[in-house]
mmCIF file of C-alpha atoms and ligand atoms in Angstrom:
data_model
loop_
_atom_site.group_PDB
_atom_site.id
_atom_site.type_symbol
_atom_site.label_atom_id
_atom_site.label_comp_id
_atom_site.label_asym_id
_atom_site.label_seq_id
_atom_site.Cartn_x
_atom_site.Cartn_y
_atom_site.Cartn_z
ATOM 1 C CA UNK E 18 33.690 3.239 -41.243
ATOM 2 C CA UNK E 19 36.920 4.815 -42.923
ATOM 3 C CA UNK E 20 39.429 5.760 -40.201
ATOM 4 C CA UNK E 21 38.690 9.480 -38.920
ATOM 5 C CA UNK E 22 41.358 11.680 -37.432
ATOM 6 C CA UNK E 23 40.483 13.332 -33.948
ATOM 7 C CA UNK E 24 41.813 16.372 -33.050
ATOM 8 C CA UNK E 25 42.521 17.170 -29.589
ATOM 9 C CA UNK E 26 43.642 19.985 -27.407
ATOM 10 C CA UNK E 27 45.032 18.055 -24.217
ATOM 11 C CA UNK E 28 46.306 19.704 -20.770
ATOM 12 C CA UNK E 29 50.246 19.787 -20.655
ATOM 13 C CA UNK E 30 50.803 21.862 -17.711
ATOM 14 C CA UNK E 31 48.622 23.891 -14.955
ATOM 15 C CA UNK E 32 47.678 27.414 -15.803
ATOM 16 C CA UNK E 33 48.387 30.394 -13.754
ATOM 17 C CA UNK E 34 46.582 33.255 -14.975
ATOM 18 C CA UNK E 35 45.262 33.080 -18.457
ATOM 19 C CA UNK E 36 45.831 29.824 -20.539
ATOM 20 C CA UNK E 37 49.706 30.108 -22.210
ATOM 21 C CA UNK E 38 50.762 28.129 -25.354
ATOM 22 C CA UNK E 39 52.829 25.846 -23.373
ATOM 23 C CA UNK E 40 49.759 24.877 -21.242
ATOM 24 C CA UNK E 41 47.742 22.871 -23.508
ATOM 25 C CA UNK E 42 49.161 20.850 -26.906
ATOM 26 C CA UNK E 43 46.950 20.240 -29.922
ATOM 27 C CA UNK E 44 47.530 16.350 -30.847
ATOM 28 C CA UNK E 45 45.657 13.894 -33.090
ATOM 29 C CA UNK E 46 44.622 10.976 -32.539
ATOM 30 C CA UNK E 47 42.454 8.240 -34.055
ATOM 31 C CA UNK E 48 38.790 8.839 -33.737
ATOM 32 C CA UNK E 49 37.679 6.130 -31.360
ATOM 33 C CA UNK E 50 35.421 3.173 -32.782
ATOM 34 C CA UNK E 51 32.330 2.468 -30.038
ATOM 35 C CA UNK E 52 31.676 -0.687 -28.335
ATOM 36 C CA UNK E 53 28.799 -1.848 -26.832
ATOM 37 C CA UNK E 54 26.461 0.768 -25.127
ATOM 38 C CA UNK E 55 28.606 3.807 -26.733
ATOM 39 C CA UNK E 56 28.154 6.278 -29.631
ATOM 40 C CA UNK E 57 30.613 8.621 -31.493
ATOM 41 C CA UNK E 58 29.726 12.058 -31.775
ATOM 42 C CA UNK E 59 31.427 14.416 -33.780
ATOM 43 C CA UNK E 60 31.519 18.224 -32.209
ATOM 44 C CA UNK E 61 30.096 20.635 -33.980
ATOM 45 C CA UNK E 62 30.398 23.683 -31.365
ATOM 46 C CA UNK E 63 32.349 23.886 -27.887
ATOM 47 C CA UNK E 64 30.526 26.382 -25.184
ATOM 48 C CA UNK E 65 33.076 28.215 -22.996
ATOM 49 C CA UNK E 66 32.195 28.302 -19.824
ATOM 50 C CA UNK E 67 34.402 30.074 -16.432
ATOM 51 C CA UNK E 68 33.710 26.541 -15.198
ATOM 52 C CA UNK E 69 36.340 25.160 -17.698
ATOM 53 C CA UNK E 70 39.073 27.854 -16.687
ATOM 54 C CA UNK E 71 38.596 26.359 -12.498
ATOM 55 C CA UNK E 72 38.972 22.419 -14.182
ATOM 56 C CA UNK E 73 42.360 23.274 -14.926
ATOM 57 C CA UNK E 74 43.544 24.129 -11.418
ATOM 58 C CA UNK E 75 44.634 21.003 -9.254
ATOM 59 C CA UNK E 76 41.665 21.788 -6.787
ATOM 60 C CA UNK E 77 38.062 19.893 -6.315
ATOM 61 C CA UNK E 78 35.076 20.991 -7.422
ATOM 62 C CA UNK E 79 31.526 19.790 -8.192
ATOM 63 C CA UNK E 80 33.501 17.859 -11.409
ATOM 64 C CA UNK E 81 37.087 16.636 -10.709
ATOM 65 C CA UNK E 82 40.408 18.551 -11.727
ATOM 66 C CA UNK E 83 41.452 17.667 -15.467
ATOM 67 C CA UNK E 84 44.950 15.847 -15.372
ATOM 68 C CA UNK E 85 47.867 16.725 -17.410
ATOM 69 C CA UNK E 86 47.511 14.677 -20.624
ATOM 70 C CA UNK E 87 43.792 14.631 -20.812
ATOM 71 C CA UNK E 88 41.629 16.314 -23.201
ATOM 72 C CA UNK E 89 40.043 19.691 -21.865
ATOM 73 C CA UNK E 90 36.639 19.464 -20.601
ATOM 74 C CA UNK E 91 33.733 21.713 -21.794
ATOM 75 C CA UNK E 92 30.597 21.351 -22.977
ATOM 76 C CA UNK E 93 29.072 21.121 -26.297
ATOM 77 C CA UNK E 94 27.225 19.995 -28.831
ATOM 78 C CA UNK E 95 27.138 17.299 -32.082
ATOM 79 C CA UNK E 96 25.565 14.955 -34.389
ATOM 80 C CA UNK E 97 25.581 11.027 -33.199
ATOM 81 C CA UNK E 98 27.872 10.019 -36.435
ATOM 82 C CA UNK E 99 28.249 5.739 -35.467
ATOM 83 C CA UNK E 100 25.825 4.434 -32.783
ATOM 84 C CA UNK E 101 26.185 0.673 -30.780
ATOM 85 C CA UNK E 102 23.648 2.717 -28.053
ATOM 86 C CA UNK E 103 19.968 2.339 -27.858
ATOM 87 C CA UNK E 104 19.829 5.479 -26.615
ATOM 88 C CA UNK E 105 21.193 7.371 -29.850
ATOM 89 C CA UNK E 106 20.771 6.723 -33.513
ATOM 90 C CA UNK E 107 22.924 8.148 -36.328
ATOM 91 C CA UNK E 108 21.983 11.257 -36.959
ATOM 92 C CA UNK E 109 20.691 12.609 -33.700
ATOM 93 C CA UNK E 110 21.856 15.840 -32.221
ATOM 94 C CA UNK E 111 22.852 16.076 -28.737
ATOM 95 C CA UNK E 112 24.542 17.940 -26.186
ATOM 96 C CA UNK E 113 27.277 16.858 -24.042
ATOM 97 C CA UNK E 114 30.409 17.209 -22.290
ATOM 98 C CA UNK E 115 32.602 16.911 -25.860
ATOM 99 C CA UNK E 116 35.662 18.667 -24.453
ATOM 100 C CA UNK E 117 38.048 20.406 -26.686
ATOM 101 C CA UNK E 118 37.887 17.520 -29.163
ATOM 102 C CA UNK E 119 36.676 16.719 -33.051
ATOM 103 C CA UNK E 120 35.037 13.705 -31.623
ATOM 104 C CA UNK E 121 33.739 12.211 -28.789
ATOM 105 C CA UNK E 122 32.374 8.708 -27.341
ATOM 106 C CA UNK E 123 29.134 9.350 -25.302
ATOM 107 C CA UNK E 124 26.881 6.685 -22.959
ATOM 108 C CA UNK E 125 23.262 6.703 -22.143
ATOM 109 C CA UNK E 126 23.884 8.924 -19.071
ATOM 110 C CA UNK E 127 23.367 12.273 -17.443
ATOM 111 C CA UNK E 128 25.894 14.157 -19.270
ATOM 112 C CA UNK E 129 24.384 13.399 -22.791
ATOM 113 C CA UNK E 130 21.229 15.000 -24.040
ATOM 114 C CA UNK E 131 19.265 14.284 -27.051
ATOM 115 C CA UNK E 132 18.345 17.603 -28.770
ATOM 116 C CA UNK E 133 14.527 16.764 -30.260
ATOM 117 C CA UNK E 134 12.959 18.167 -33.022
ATOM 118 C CA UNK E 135 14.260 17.985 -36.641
ATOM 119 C CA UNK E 136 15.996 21.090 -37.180
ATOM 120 C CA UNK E 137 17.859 22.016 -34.152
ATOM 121 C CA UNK E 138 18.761 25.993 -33.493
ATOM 122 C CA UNK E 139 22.244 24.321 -32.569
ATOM 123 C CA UNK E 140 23.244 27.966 -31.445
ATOM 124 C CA UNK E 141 20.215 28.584 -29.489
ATOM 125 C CA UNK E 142 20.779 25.343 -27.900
ATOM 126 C CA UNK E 143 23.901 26.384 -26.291
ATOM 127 C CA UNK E 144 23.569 29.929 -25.506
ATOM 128 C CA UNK E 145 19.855 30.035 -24.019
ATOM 129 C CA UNK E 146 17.867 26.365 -24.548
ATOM 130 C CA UNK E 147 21.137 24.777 -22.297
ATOM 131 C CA UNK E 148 22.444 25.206 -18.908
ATOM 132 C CA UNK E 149 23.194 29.208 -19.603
ATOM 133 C CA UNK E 150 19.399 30.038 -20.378
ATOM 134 C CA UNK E 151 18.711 27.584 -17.148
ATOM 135 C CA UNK E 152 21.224 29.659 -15.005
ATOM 136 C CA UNK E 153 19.746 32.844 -15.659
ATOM 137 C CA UNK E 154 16.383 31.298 -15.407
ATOM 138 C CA UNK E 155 17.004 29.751 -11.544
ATOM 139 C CA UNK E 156 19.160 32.611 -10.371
ATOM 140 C CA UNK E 157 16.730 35.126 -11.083
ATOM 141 C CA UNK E 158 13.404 33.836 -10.630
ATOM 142 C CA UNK E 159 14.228 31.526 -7.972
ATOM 143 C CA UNK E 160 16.484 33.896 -6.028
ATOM 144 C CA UNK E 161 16.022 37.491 -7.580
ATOM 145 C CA UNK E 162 12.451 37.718 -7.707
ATOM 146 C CA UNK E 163 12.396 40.866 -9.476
ATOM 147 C CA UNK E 164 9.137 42.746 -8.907
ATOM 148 C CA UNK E 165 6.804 45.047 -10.802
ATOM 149 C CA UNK E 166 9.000 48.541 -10.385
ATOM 150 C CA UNK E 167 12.206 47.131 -8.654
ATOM 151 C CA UNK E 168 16.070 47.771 -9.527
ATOM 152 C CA UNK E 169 17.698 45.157 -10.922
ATOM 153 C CA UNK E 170 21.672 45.186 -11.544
ATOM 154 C CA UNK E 171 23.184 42.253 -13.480
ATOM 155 C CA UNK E 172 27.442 42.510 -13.864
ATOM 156 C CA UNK E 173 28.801 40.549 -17.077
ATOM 157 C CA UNK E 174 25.485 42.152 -18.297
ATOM 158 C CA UNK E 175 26.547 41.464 -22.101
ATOM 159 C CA UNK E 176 27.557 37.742 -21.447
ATOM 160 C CA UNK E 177 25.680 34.782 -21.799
ATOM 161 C CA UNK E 178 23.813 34.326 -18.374
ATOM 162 C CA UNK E 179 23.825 38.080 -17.391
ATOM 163 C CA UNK E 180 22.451 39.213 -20.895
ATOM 164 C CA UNK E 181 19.359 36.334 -19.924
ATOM 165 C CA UNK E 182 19.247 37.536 -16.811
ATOM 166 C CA UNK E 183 18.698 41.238 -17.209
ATOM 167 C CA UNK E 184 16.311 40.226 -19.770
ATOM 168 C CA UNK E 185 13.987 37.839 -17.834
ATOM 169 C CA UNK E 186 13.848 40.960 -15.637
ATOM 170 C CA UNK E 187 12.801 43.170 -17.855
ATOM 171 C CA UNK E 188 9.764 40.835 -18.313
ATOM 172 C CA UNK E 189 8.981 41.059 -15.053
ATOM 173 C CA UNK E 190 8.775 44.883 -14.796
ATOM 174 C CA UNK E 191 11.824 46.071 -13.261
ATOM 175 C CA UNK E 192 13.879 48.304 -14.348
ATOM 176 C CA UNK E 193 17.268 46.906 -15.138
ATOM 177 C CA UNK E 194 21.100 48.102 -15.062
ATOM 178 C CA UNK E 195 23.831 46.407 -16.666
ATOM 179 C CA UNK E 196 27.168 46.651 -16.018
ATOM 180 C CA UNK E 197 29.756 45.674 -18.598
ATOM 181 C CA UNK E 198 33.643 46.296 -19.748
ATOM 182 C CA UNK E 199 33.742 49.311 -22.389
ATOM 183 C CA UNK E 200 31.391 51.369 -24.337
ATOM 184 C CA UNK E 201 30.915 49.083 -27.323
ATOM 185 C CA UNK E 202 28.999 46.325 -24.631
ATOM 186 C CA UNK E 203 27.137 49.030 -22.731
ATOM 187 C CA UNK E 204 25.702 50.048 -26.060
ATOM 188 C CA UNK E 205 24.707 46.321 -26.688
ATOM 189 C CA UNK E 206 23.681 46.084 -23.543
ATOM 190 C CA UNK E 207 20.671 48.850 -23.893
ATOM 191 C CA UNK E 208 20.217 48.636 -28.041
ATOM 192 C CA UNK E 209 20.386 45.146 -28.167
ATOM 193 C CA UNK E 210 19.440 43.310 -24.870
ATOM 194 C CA UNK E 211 16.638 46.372 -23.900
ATOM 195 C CA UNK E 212 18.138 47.408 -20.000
ATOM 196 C CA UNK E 213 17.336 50.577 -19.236
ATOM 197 C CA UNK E 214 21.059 51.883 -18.452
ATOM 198 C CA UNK E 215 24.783 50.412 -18.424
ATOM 199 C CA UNK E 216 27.815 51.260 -16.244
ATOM 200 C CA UNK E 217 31.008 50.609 -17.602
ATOM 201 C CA UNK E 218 32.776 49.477 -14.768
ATOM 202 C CA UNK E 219 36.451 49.933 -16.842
ATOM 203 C CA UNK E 220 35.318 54.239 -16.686
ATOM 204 C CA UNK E 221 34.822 55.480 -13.886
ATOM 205 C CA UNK E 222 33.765 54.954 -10.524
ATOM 206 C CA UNK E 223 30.950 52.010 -10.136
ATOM 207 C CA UNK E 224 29.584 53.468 -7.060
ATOM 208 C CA UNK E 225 29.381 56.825 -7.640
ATOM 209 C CA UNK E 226 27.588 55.243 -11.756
ATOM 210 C CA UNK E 227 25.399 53.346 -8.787
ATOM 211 C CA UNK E 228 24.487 55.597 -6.992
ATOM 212 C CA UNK E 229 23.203 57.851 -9.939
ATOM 213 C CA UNK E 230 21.646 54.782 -12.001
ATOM 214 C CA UNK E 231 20.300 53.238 -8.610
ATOM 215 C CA UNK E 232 18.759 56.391 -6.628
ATOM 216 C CA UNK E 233 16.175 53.994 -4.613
ATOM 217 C CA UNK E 234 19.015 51.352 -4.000
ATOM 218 C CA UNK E 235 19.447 47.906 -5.707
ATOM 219 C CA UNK E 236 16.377 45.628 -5.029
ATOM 220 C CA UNK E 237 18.199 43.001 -6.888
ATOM 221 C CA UNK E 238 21.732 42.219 -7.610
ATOM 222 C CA UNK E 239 22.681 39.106 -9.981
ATOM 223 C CA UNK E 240 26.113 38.911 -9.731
ATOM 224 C CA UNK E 241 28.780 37.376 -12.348
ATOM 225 C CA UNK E 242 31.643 38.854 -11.341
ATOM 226 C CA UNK E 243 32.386 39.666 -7.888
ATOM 227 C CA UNK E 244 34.961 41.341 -6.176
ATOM 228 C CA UNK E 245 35.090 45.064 -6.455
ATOM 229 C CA UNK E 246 31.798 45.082 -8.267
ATOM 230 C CA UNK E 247 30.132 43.121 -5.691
ATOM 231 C CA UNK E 248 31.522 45.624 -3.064
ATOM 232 C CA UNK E 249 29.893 48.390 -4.796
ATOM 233 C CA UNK E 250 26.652 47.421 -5.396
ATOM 234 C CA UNK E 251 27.037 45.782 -1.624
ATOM 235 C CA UNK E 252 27.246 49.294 -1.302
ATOM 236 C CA UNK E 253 24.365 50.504 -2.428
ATOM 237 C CA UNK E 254 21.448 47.687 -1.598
ATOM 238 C CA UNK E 255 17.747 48.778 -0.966
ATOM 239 C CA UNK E 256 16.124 47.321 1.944
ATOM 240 C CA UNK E 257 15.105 43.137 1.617
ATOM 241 C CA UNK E 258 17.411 43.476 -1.582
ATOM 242 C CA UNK E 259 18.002 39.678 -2.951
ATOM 243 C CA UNK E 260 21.965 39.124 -3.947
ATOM 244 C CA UNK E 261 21.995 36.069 -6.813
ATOM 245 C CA UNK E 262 25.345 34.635 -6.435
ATOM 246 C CA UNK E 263 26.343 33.161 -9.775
ATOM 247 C CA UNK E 264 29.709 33.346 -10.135
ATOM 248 C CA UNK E 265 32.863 34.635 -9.223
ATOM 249 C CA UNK E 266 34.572 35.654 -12.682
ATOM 250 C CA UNK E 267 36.592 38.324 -11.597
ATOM 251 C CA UNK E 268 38.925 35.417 -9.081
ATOM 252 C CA UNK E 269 39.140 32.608 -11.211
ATOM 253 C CA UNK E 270 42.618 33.508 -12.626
ATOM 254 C CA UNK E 271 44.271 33.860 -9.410
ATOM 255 C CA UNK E 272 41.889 31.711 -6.689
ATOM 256 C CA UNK E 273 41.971 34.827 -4.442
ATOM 257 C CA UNK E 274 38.547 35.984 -3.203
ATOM 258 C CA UNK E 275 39.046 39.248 -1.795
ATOM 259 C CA UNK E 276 35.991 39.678 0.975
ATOM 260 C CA UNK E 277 33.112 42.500 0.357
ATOM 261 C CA UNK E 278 33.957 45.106 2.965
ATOM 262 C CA UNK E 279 30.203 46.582 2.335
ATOM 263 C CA UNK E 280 28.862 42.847 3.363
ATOM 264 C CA UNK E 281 27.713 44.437 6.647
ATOM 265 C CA UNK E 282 24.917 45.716 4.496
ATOM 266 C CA UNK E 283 23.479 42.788 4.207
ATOM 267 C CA UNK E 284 22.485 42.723 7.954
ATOM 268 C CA UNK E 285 21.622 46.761 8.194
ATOM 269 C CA UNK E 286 19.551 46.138 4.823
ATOM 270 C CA UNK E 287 17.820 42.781 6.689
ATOM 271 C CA UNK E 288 19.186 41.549 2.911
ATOM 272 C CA UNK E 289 19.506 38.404 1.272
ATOM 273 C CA UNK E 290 22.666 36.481 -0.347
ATOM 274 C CA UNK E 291 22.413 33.760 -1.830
ATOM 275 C CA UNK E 292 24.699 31.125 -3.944
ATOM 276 C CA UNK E 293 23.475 28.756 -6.184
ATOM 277 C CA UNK E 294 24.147 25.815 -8.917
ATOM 278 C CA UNK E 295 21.572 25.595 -11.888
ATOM 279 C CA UNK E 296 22.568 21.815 -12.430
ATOM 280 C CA UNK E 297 20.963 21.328 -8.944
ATOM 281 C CA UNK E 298 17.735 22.639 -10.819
ATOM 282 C CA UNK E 299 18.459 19.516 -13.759
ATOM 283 C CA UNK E 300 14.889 18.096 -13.083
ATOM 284 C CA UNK E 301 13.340 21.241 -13.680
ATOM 285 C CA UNK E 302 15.317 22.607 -16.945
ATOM 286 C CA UNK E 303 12.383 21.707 -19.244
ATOM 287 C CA UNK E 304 10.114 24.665 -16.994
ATOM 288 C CA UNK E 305 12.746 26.438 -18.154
ATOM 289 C CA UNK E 306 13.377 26.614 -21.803
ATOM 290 C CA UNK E 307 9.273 26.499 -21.860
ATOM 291 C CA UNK E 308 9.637 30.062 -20.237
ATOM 292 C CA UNK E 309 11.994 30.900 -22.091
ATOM 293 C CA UNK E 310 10.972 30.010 -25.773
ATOM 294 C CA UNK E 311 7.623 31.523 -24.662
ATOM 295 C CA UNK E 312 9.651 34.532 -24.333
ATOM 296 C CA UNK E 313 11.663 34.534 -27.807
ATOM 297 C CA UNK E 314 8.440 33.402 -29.668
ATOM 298 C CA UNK E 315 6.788 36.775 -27.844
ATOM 299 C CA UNK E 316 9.658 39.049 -29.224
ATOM 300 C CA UNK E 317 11.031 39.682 -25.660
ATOM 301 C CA UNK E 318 13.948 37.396 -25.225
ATOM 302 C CA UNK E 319 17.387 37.910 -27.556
ATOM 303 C CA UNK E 320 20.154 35.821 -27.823
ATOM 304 C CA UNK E 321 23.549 36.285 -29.142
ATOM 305 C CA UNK E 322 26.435 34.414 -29.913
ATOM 306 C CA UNK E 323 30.373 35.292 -30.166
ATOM 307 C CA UNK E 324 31.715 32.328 -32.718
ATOM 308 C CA UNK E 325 35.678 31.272 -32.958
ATOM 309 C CA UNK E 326 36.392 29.327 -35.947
ATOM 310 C CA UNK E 327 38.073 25.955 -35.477
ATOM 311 C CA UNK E 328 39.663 23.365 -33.136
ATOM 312 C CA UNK E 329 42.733 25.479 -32.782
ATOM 313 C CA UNK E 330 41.054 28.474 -31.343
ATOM 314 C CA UNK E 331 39.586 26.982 -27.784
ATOM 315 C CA UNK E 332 42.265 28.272 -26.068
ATOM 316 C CA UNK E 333 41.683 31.836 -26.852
ATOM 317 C CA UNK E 334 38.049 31.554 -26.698
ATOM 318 C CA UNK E 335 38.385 30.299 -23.165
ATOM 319 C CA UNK E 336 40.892 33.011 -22.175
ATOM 320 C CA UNK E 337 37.999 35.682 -24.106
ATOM 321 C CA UNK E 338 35.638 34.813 -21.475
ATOM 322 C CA UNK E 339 38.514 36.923 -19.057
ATOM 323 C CA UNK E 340 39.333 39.705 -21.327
ATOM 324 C CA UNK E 341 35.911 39.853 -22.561
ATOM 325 C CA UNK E 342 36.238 39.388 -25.639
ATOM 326 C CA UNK E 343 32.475 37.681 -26.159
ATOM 327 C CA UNK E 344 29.100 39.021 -26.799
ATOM 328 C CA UNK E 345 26.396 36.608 -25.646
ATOM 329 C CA UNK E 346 27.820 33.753 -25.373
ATOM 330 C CA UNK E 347 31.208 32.047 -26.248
ATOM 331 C CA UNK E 348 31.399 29.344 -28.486
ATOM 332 C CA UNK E 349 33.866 27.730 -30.807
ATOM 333 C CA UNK E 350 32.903 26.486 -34.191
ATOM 334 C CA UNK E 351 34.374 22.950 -34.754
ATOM 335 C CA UNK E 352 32.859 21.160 -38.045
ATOM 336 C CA UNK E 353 29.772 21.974 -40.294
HETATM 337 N N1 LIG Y 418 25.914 29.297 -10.612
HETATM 338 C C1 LIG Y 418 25.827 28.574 -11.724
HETATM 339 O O1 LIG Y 418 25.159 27.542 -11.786
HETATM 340 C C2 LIG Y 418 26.552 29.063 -12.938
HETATM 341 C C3 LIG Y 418 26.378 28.421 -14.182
HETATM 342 C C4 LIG Y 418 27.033 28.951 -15.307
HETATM 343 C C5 LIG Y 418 27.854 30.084 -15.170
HETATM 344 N N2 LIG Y 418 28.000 30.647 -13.928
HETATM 345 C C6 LIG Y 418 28.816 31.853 -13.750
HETATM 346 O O2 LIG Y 418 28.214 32.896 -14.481
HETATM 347 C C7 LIG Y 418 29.212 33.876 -14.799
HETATM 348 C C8 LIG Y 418 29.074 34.251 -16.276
HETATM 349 O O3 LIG Y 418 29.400 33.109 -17.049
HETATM 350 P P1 LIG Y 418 29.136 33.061 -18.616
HETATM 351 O O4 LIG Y 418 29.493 31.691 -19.049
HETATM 352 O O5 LIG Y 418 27.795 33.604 -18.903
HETATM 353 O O6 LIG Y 418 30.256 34.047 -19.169
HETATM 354 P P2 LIG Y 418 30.050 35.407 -19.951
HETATM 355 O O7 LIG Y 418 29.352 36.356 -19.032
HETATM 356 O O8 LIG Y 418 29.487 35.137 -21.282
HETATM 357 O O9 LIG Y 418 31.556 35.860 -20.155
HETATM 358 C C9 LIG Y 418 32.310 36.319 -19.099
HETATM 359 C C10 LIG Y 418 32.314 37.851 -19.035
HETATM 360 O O10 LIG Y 418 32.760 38.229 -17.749
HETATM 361 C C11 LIG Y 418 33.290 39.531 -17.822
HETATM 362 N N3 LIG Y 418 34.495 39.618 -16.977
HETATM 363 C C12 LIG Y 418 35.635 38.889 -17.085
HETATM 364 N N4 LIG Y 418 36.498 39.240 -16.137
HETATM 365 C C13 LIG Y 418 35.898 40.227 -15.406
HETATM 366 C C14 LIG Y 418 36.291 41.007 -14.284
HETATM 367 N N5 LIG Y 418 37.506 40.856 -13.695
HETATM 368 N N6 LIG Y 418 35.424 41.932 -13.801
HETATM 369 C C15 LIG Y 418 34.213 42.098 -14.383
HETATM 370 N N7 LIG Y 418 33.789 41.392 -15.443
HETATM 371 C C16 LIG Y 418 34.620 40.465 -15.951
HETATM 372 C C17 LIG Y 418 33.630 39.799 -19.287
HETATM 373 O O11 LIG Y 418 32.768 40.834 -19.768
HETATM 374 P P3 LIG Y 418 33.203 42.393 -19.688
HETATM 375 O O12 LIG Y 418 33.816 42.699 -21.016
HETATM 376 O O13 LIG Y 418 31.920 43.066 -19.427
HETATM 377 O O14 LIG Y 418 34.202 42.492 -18.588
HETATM 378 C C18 LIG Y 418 33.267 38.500 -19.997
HETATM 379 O O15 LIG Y 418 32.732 38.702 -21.271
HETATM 380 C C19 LIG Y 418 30.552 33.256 -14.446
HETATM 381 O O16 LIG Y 418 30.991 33.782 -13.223
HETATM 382 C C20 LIG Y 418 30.235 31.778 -14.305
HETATM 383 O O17 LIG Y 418 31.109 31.123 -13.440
HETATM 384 C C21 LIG Y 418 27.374 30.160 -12.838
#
């Protein structure tokens, strides 16, 4: 194989706040050449994910913290380009953790997934048919519950899990309201994704939006974001209300959780709260993306996708995800 050039975006220095020039360097490097029981992929598109933004901070999580030097971690997807694995021919499309890289060496394990099927939605893949679609899949029907009539509220509701997640409630007969940054994503939110209203939490007081949106209470609340937002709609539960704990977007810049004052709600609701992690769910993903591409084949599931063009543009996609600068969901565009 004629040498390829890899290019890299490696972790100089720890972030605080948003991700800064100086963090991060963009080197190249040989592509590497597998051995035995590898296979080189070559990226095609990096997802963004919060998760990415916490691996930079010197603290343990459910993956260890990247260390200065190495190559950013994320997830993506690519086509199997030199194979010395059983597992993969040339060729094949899977998903995997490719990192902010051109290339990547992959194993038969748990972090690499064929894609089947001969023309792979590579998009779809990573916005709805991969661990986003599976998020807003477990949180809300394993968690939410939505029923026939309910409330449902869903925060980063033009993102990639809360825009799935308002959805899949929809389809079960509640009546759904987003919240989202600006009026440009609360119009998406409604024309695009079908809720039935949007708060923009940047105008504007979210309680007092809650409490005309939400005049029976909040029978469901999947939550993206939390801090002030997760006060408010605290705020305004409906008895046995179900609180999906997805994520915590709004204190992953600074590590500071500020607690819900309205928490005591919970108890004088007789409420639910409840965390979760979809890769817990990995044996069932397949039940999954079969609800799910029932749903898109029946014209009631959208998906969108916010693309970034190029190696060189990870960085701000990443920091996007906290200025909201994505639709759907984030992902960076590396080769053809
Ligand atoms: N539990 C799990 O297994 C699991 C798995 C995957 C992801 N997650 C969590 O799910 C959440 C959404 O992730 P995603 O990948 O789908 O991202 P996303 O929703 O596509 O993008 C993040 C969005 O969050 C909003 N946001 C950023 N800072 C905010 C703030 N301070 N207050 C309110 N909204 C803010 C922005 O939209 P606006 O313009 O509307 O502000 C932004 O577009 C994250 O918290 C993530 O950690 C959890």
């Amino acid at each position: 194989m004629t040498e390829l050039t890899n290019r890299q975006i490696v972790l100089r220095r720890r972030p605080t706040g948003l991700v800064e020039p100086a963090d991060t360097e963009l080197i190249s490097a040989p592509a590497p050449e597998p051995a035995d029981g590898e296979a080189l992929v070559r990226t095609t598109y990096v997802g963004l994910d919060a998760a990415v933004r916490t691996w930079l901070n010197d603290q343990p999580g459910y993956l260890p913290p990247v260390q200065l030097g190495e190559v950013i971690r994320a997830a993506g997807i690519g086509e199997v380009v030199a194979s010395r694995c059983p597992a993969y021919a040339v060729g094949d499309v899977v998903t995997t953790l490719t990192g902010f890289q051109e290339y990547v060496l992959v194993r038969d394990d748990m972090f690499t997934t064929p894609v089947p099927g001969p023309a792979v939605d590579q998009l779809a893949v990573m916005s709805v048919y991969g661990p986003t679609g599976a998020t807003a899949y477990f949180g809300m029907t394993g968690i939410g519950r939505p029923q026939p009539g309910e409330t449902v509220v869903v925060s980063a509701a033009a993102g990639a899990t809360g825009s799935i997640a308002g959805q899949i409630a929809k389809i079960a007969g509640a009546r759904v309201v987003g919240i989202a940054g600006g009026p440009q994503k609360c119009r998406v939110v409604m024309e695009d994704f079908g809720f039935d209203a949007c708060i923009d939490y940047r105008e504007g007081d979210v309680a007092a939006a809650l409490k005309q949106h939400c005049p029976r209470g909040v029978n469901v609340y999947f939550d993206n974001v939390g801090g002030p937002i997760l006060d408010a709609v605290l705020g305004r539960l409906a008895p046995k209300a179900r609180v999906v704990l997805c994520g915590v977007i709004s204190s992953y810049l600074t590590g500071e959780h500020p607690g819900p004052a309205n928490y005591v709600n919970l108890l004088s609701k007789t409420a639910l709260m409840q965390g979760f992690n979809a890769l817990d769910e990995w044996g069932r993903f397949d039940e999954a993306f079969a609800a799910l591409r029932q749903w898109e084949q029946d014209g009631l599931l959208v998906h969108r996708e916010t693309v970034m063009e190029g190696i060189e543009s990870c960085v701000d996609a990443l920091n996007g995800l906290f200025t909201g600068a994505n639709i759907g969901k984030m992902l960076v565009k590396i080769s053809e």
